[in-house]
């Protein structure tokens, strides 16, 4: 997906909540990333992504409600998360 965003084949829609979640995940001890590397990754995400404000409050993912923020950002940013998900899963590596 990152390669497709870098190549301009897809839009990478991000929100403040997603960036905060990403920052928290990559800071986990199990990844062992130094602070500088984490800062570089967050900067890369911010430069590559298209920041949107999220207004939606719908709940769609019962198994993991935190995943709703991904769908909300895509929806509020005019993206098509389900279409991309289907495409990615029907033709892995062909996005």
Coordinates of C-alpha atoms in Angstrom, one line a residue:
X1 CA 0.0 0.0 0.0
X2 CA 2.8 2.4 0.8
X3 CA 4.5 1.7 -2.6
X4 CA 1.1 2.4 -4.3
X5 CA 0.8 5.7 -2.4
X6 CA 4.4 6.7 -3.3
X7 CA 3.7 5.9 -6.9
X8 CA 0.5 7.9 -6.8
X9 CA -1.8 4.9 -7.6
X10 CA -3.7 5.5 -4.4
X11 CA -4.3 8.3 -1.9
X12 CA -3.1 7.7 1.6
X13 CA -5.7 9.5 3.7
X14 CA -4.6 10.1 7.3
X15 CA -6.0 11.8 10.4
X16 CA -4.6 13.1 13.6
X17 CA -5.9 10.0 15.4
X18 CA -4.3 7.7 12.9
X19 CA -0.9 9.4 13.2
X20 CA -1.2 9.3 17.0
X21 CA -2.0 5.5 16.8
X22 CA 0.8 4.9 14.4
X23 CA 3.2 6.8 16.7
X24 CA 2.2 4.7 19.7
X25 CA 2.5 1.4 17.8
X26 CA 6.0 2.0 16.5
X27 CA 7.1 3.1 19.9
X28 CA 6.4 -0.3 21.4
X29 CA 9.5 -2.0 22.8
X30 CA 9.1 -5.1 20.6
X31 CA 10.0 -3.0 17.6
X32 CA 13.1 -1.6 19.2
X33 CA 13.1 1.6 17.1
X34 CA 15.2 4.5 18.3
X35 CA 13.4 7.8 18.7
X36 CA 15.1 9.3 15.6
X37 CA 13.8 6.4 13.4
X38 CA 10.3 6.8 14.8
X39 CA 10.4 10.5 14.1
X40 CA 11.5 9.8 10.6
X41 CA 8.7 7.3 10.0
X42 CA 6.1 9.7 11.3
X43 CA 7.5 12.5 9.2
X44 CA 7.4 10.2 6.1
X45 CA 3.7 9.4 6.9
X46 CA 2.8 13.0 7.3
X47 CA 4.5 14.0 4.0
X48 CA 3.0 11.1 2.1
X49 CA -0.4 11.2 3.5
X50 CA -3.3 13.5 2.9
X51 CA -4.5 14.9 6.3
X52 CA -8.2 15.1 6.8
X53 CA -10.4 16.1 9.7
X54 CA -12.7 13.4 10.8
X55 CA -16.3 14.3 11.6
X56 CA -18.0 10.9 11.3
X57 CA -18.8 8.9 14.4
X58 CA -20.2 5.7 12.9
X59 CA -19.3 2.3 14.3
X60 CA -18.6 -0.4 11.8
X61 CA -16.0 -2.8 13.1
X62 CA -17.4 -4.7 16.1
X63 CA -14.3 -6.9 16.5
X64 CA -11.9 -3.9 16.9
X65 CA -13.7 -0.6 17.3
X66 CA -10.3 1.2 17.0
X67 CA -10.3 0.3 13.4
X68 CA -13.3 2.5 12.9
X69 CA -11.0 5.5 12.8
X70 CA -9.4 4.2 9.6
X71 CA -12.8 3.9 7.9
X72 CA -13.9 7.3 9.3
X73 CA -10.8 9.0 7.9
X74 CA -11.2 7.4 4.5
X75 CA -14.9 8.3 4.4
X76 CA -14.5 11.9 5.5
X77 CA -11.6 12.2 3.1
X78 CA -13.6 11.0 0.2
X79 CA -11.8 7.7 -0.1
X80 CA -13.0 4.3 -0.9
X81 CA -11.6 2.0 1.8
X82 CA -13.7 -1.0 1.0
X83 CA -12.9 -0.9 -2.7
X84 CA -9.2 -0.7 -1.9
X85 CA -9.5 -3.5 0.6
X86 CA -11.2 -5.7 -1.9
X87 CA -8.7 -4.9 -4.6
X88 CA -5.8 -5.5 -2.3
X89 CA -7.1 -8.9 -1.1
X90 CA -8.2 -10.1 -4.6
X91 CA -5.0 -9.2 -6.3
X92 CA -2.2 -9.1 -3.6
X93 CA 0.7 -6.9 -4.7
X94 CA -1.3 -5.5 -7.7
X95 CA -2.7 -2.3 -6.2

